[in-house]
Amino acid sequence: MAKPALAPSFCQVAWVVRDLAAAEKFFIETMGVSRFMCMDNLAAKDTEGTYLGRPGNWVCNLHIAYAGDTQIELIQPVSGASIYQESLDRHGDAVQHVAYWLDDTDYDAAAAHLESSGYPQIQSFRLPILRVGYYDTRRVIGVVTEIIGSTGAGHELRRNLKSGSF
């Protein structure tokens, strides 16, 4: 199996924050981000979510916007055990992960590549238009690495987010 080149698919920097409204206000009023798409109360139980290889019990609020070509993601844990709450407990408000946007057909190879390179999956979830896996790259880069496998509908949502048409 050939090693997938993930670097060209870099797309996102994600912060975990205690006060989502304050973080969003900063990016809008200070940094000039136009607006955020909000997914509140995203729950592991509704998304086949896992944490540390077992069914997850986490709930979070997740807001996404674009700054140029880079996706800005703000995550606020609501309840349950998750990489989000773990990060908040250890580091306070901080960058928690970076992400790479892939076509869903490339997801399995990328996931296998990360695992075989020694970076185990910590958490995952699925939405009808994409699947997400978080891999433990903290020992080498200080943050988690996320891969997103997107369907055609997910690619369309991304284009709409980028253009502000959502």
PDB file of C-alpha atoms in Angstrom:
ATOM      1  CA  MET A   1       0.000   0.000   0.000  1.00  0.00           C
ATOM      2  CA  ALA A   2       1.375   3.420  -0.951  1.00  0.00           C
ATOM      3  CA  LYS A   3       1.674   6.045   1.765  1.00  0.00           C
ATOM      4  CA  PRO A   4      -1.038   8.675   1.334  1.00  0.00           C
ATOM      5  CA  ALA A   5       0.160  12.271   1.113  1.00  0.00           C
ATOM      6  CA  LEU A   6      -1.962  14.079   3.672  1.00  0.00           C
ATOM      7  CA  ALA A   7      -0.211  17.478   3.564  1.00  0.00           C
ATOM      8  CA  PRO A   8      -2.043  18.790   0.463  1.00  0.00           C
ATOM      9  CA  SER A   9      -5.334  18.141   2.282  1.00  0.00           C
ATOM     10  CA  PHE A  10      -4.567  20.392   5.270  1.00  0.00           C
ATOM     11  CA  CYS A  11      -7.678  22.435   6.025  1.00  0.00           C
ATOM     12  CA  GLN A  12      -8.304  23.295   9.659  1.00  0.00           C
ATOM     13  CA  VAL A  13      -7.075  24.570  13.002  1.00  0.00           C
ATOM     14  CA  ALA A  14      -9.361  23.745  15.945  1.00  0.00           C
ATOM     15  CA  TRP A  15      -9.574  25.283  19.399  1.00  0.00           C
ATOM     16  CA  VAL A  16     -11.272  23.797  22.427  1.00  0.00           C
ATOM     17  CA  VAL A  17     -12.712  26.582  24.559  1.00  0.00           C
ATOM     18  CA  ARG A  18     -14.697  27.059  27.746  1.00  0.00           C
ATOM     19  CA  ASP A  19     -16.664  30.042  26.418  1.00  0.00           C
ATOM     20  CA  LEU A  20     -17.750  29.420  22.850  1.00  0.00           C
ATOM     21  CA  ALA A  21     -19.578  32.747  22.535  1.00  0.00           C
ATOM     22  CA  ALA A  22     -16.477  34.705  23.589  1.00  0.00           C
ATOM     23  CA  ALA A  23     -14.217  32.789  21.193  1.00  0.00           C
ATOM     24  CA  GLU A  24     -16.659  33.231  18.321  1.00  0.00           C
ATOM     25  CA  LYS A  25     -16.972  36.950  19.114  1.00  0.00           C
ATOM     26  CA  PHE A  26     -13.153  37.275  19.001  1.00  0.00           C
ATOM     27  CA  PHE A  27     -12.912  35.671  15.562  1.00  0.00           C
ATOM     28  CA  ILE A  28     -15.795  37.742  14.171  1.00  0.00           C
ATOM     29  CA  GLU A  29     -15.104  41.149  15.726  1.00  0.00           C
ATOM     30  CA  THR A  30     -11.311  41.088  15.988  1.00  0.00           C
ATOM     31  CA  MET A  31     -10.185  38.776  13.183  1.00  0.00           C
ATOM     32  CA  GLY A  32     -12.900  39.503  10.606  1.00  0.00           C
ATOM     33  CA  VAL A  33     -14.422  36.038  10.213  1.00  0.00           C
ATOM     34  CA  SER A  34     -17.890  36.600   8.751  1.00  0.00           C
ATOM     35  CA  ARG A  35     -19.953  34.001  10.633  1.00  0.00           C
ATOM     36  CA  PHE A  36     -19.928  30.481  12.012  1.00  0.00           C
ATOM     37  CA  MET A  37     -22.024  27.446  11.172  1.00  0.00           C
ATOM     38  CA  CYS A  38     -23.193  25.980  14.468  1.00  0.00           C
ATOM     39  CA  MET A  39     -23.693  22.339  15.385  1.00  0.00           C
ATOM     40  CA  ASP A  40     -24.819  22.405  18.988  1.00  0.00           C
ATOM     41  CA  ASN A  41     -25.289  19.326  21.143  1.00  0.00           C
ATOM     42  CA  LEU A  42     -23.434  17.017  18.751  1.00  0.00           C
ATOM     43  CA  ALA A  43     -23.622  13.716  20.620  1.00  0.00           C
ATOM     44  CA  ALA A  44     -21.609  10.513  20.382  1.00  0.00           C
ATOM     45  CA  LYS A  45     -24.799   8.468  20.752  1.00  0.00           C
ATOM     46  CA  ASP A  46     -26.244  10.077  17.597  1.00  0.00           C
ATOM     47  CA  THR A  47     -23.091   9.813  15.469  1.00  0.00           C
ATOM     48  CA  GLU A  48     -21.635   6.359  16.174  1.00  0.00           C
ATOM     49  CA  GLY A  49     -19.133   8.297  18.270  1.00  0.00           C
ATOM     50  CA  THR A  50     -16.274   6.537  19.995  1.00  0.00           C
ATOM     51  CA  TYR A  51     -13.685   7.497  22.579  1.00  0.00           C
ATOM     52  CA  LEU A  52     -10.627   5.360  23.308  1.00  0.00           C
ATOM     53  CA  GLY A  53     -11.988   2.499  21.210  1.00  0.00           C
ATOM     54  CA  ARG A  54     -15.354   2.254  22.962  1.00  0.00           C
ATOM     55  CA  PRO A  55     -18.756   3.846  22.376  1.00  0.00           C
ATOM     56  CA  GLY A  56     -18.527   7.463  23.479  1.00  0.00           C
ATOM     57  CA  ASN A  57     -20.802   9.376  25.820  1.00  0.00           C
ATOM     58  CA  TRP A  58     -19.640  12.866  24.878  1.00  0.00           C
ATOM     59  CA  VAL A  59     -21.711  15.862  23.801  1.00  0.00           C
ATOM     60  CA  CYS A  60     -20.153  19.030  22.386  1.00  0.00           C
ATOM     61  CA  ASN A  61     -20.959  22.271  20.622  1.00  0.00           C
ATOM     62  CA  LEU A  62     -18.995  22.705  17.413  1.00  0.00           C
ATOM     63  CA  HIS A  63     -18.837  25.933  15.380  1.00  0.00           C
ATOM     64  CA  ILE A  64     -17.048  26.213  12.014  1.00  0.00           C
ATOM     65  CA  ALA A  65     -16.053  29.176   9.844  1.00  0.00           C
ATOM     66  CA  TYR A  66     -13.396  30.094   7.302  1.00  0.00           C
ATOM     67  CA  ALA A  67     -10.479  32.498   7.548  1.00  0.00           C
ATOM     68  CA  GLY A  68      -9.171  32.610   3.988  1.00  0.00           C
ATOM     69  CA  ASP A  69      -8.612  29.021   2.906  1.00  0.00           C
ATOM     70  CA  THR A  70      -8.336  27.686   6.465  1.00  0.00           C
ATOM     71  CA  GLN A  71     -11.258  26.339   8.412  1.00  0.00           C
ATOM     72  CA  ILE A  72     -11.548  27.622  11.980  1.00  0.00           C
ATOM     73  CA  GLU A  73     -13.259  25.223  14.349  1.00  0.00           C
ATOM     74  CA  LEU A  74     -14.338  26.082  17.879  1.00  0.00           C
ATOM     75  CA  ILE A  75     -15.386  23.242  20.179  1.00  0.00           C
ATOM     76  CA  GLN A  76     -16.942  23.479  23.610  1.00  0.00           C
ATOM     77  CA  PRO A  77     -17.433  20.235  25.517  1.00  0.00           C
ATOM     78  CA  VAL A  78     -20.894  19.941  27.068  1.00  0.00           C
ATOM     79  CA  SER A  79     -20.698  16.594  28.871  1.00  0.00           C
ATOM     80  CA  GLY A  80     -19.065  13.180  28.902  1.00  0.00           C
ATOM     81  CA  ALA A  81     -15.502  11.986  28.415  1.00  0.00           C
ATOM     82  CA  SER A  82     -13.811  13.173  25.230  1.00  0.00           C
ATOM     83  CA  ILE A  83     -10.563  14.440  23.766  1.00  0.00           C
ATOM     84  CA  TYR A  84     -12.144  17.878  23.956  1.00  0.00           C
ATOM     85  CA  GLN A  85     -12.704  17.773  27.718  1.00  0.00           C
ATOM     86  CA  GLU A  86      -9.313  16.124  28.240  1.00  0.00           C
ATOM     87  CA  SER A  87      -7.622  18.965  26.327  1.00  0.00           C
ATOM     88  CA  LEU A  88      -9.544  21.657  28.203  1.00  0.00           C
ATOM     89  CA  ASP A  89      -8.634  20.074  31.559  1.00  0.00           C
ATOM     90  CA  ARG A  90      -4.927  19.828  30.632  1.00  0.00           C
ATOM     91  CA  HIS A  91      -4.340  23.023  28.663  1.00  0.00           C
ATOM     92  CA  GLY A  92      -7.298  25.343  29.129  1.00  0.00           C
ATOM     93  CA  ASP A  93      -8.478  27.195  26.023  1.00  0.00           C
ATOM     94  CA  ALA A  94      -6.001  26.138  23.327  1.00  0.00           C
ATOM     95  CA  VAL A  95      -5.460  24.683  19.878  1.00  0.00           C
ATOM     96  CA  GLN A  96      -6.436  21.029  20.234  1.00  0.00           C
ATOM     97  CA  HIS A  97      -6.112  19.620  16.716  1.00  0.00           C
ATOM     98  CA  VAL A  98      -5.315  20.250  13.078  1.00  0.00           C
ATOM     99  CA  ALA A  99      -7.296  18.563  10.314  1.00  0.00           C
ATOM    100  CA  TYR A 100      -6.981  17.191   6.799  1.00  0.00           C
ATOM    101  CA  TRP A 101      -9.993  17.053   4.457  1.00  0.00           C
ATOM    102  CA  LEU A 102     -10.111  13.957   2.249  1.00  0.00           C
ATOM    103  CA  ASP A 103     -12.519  12.318  -0.093  1.00  0.00           C
ATOM    104  CA  ASP A 104     -14.240   9.466   1.728  1.00  0.00           C
ATOM    105  CA  THR A 105     -12.643   7.014  -0.720  1.00  0.00           C
ATOM    106  CA  ASP A 106      -9.202   8.002   0.685  1.00  0.00           C
ATOM    107  CA  TYR A 107     -10.171   7.880   4.363  1.00  0.00           C
ATOM    108  CA  ASP A 108      -9.439   4.203   5.092  1.00  0.00           C
ATOM    109  CA  ALA A 109      -5.927   4.378   3.591  1.00  0.00           C
ATOM    110  CA  ALA A 110      -5.138   7.553   5.545  1.00  0.00           C
ATOM    111  CA  ALA A 111      -6.461   6.043   8.789  1.00  0.00           C
ATOM    112  CA  ALA A 112      -4.438   2.851   8.248  1.00  0.00           C
ATOM    113  CA  HIS A 113      -1.340   4.930   7.466  1.00  0.00           C
ATOM    114  CA  LEU A 114      -1.649   6.942  10.695  1.00  0.00           C
ATOM    115  CA  GLU A 115      -2.271   3.818  12.782  1.00  0.00           C
ATOM    116  CA  SER A 116       0.624   1.894  11.203  1.00  0.00           C
ATOM    117  CA  SER A 117       2.877   4.911  11.773  1.00  0.00           C
ATOM    118  CA  GLY A 118       2.220   4.644  15.510  1.00  0.00           C
ATOM    119  CA  TYR A 119      -0.561   7.198  15.937  1.00  0.00           C
ATOM    120  CA  PRO A 120      -3.617   5.430  17.374  1.00  0.00           C
ATOM    121  CA  GLN A 121      -7.159   6.654  16.933  1.00  0.00           C
ATOM    122  CA  ILE A 122      -8.470   8.394  20.056  1.00  0.00           C
ATOM    123  CA  GLN A 123     -11.978   9.408  19.032  1.00  0.00           C
ATOM    124  CA  SER A 124     -14.276   9.192  16.018  1.00  0.00           C
ATOM    125  CA  PHE A 125     -17.760   9.975  14.782  1.00  0.00           C
ATOM    126  CA  ARG A 126     -19.906   9.871  11.630  1.00  0.00           C
ATOM    127  CA  LEU A 127     -22.374  12.241  10.088  1.00  0.00           C
ATOM    128  CA  PRO A 128     -24.399  11.378   6.978  1.00  0.00           C
ATOM    129  CA  ILE A 129     -21.988  13.430   4.821  1.00  0.00           C
ATOM    130  CA  LEU A 130     -18.619  12.659   6.439  1.00  0.00           C
ATOM    131  CA  ARG A 131     -16.654  10.618   8.935  1.00  0.00           C
ATOM    132  CA  VAL A 132     -14.059  11.886  11.333  1.00  0.00           C
ATOM    133  CA  GLY A 133     -11.142  10.278  13.159  1.00  0.00           C
ATOM    134  CA  TYR A 134      -8.759  11.861  15.651  1.00  0.00           C
ATOM    135  CA  TYR A 135      -5.255  10.398  15.920  1.00  0.00           C
ATOM    136  CA  ASP A 136      -2.788  10.841  18.756  1.00  0.00           C
ATOM    137  CA  THR A 137       0.064  12.871  17.286  1.00  0.00           C
ATOM    138  CA  ARG A 138       0.538  14.935  20.455  1.00  0.00           C
ATOM    139  CA  ARG A 139       3.957  13.481  21.315  1.00  0.00           C
ATOM    140  CA  VAL A 140       5.448  14.730  18.038  1.00  0.00           C
ATOM    141  CA  ILE A 141       3.537  17.931  17.204  1.00  0.00           C
ATOM    142  CA  GLY A 142       1.771  18.834  20.460  1.00  0.00           C
ATOM    143  CA  VAL A 143      -1.761  18.491  19.066  1.00  0.00           C
ATOM    144  CA  VAL A 144      -4.076  15.779  17.798  1.00  0.00           C
ATOM    145  CA  THR A 145      -4.459  15.147  14.041  1.00  0.00           C
ATOM    146  CA  GLU A 146      -7.951  14.811  12.590  1.00  0.00           C
ATOM    147  CA  ILE A 147      -8.822  13.290   9.244  1.00  0.00           C
ATOM    148  CA  ILE A 148     -12.175  13.952   7.632  1.00  0.00           C
ATOM    149  CA  GLY A 149     -13.536  11.645   4.942  1.00  0.00           C
ATOM    150  CA  SER A 150     -16.155  13.524   2.965  1.00  0.00           C
ATOM    151  CA  THR A 151     -18.902  12.432   0.596  1.00  0.00           C
ATOM    152  CA  GLY A 152     -19.942  14.593  -2.354  1.00  0.00           C
ATOM    153  CA  ALA A 153     -22.515  16.301  -0.133  1.00  0.00           C
ATOM    154  CA  GLY A 154     -19.795  17.032   2.409  1.00  0.00           C
ATOM    155  CA  HIS A 155     -17.612  18.616  -0.266  1.00  0.00           C
ATOM    156  CA  GLU A 156     -20.581  20.791  -1.260  1.00  0.00           C
ATOM    157  CA  LEU A 157     -21.108  21.873   2.361  1.00  0.00           C
ATOM    158  CA  ARG A 158     -17.424  22.782   2.583  1.00  0.00           C
ATOM    159  CA  ARG A 159     -17.679  24.928  -0.563  1.00  0.00           C
ATOM    160  CA  ASN A 160     -20.754  26.638   0.885  1.00  0.00           C
ATOM    161  CA  LEU A 161     -19.020  27.254   4.212  1.00  0.00           C
ATOM    162  CA  LYS A 162     -16.038  28.768   2.420  1.00  0.00           C
ATOM    163  CA  SER A 163     -18.242  31.094   0.387  1.00  0.00           C
ATOM    164  CA  GLY A 164     -20.496  31.967   3.337  1.00  0.00           C
ATOM    165  CA  SER A 165     -23.542  30.421   1.631  1.00  0.00           C
ATOM    166  CA  PHE A 166     -25.031  28.378   4.439  1.00  0.00           C
TER     167      PHE A 166
END
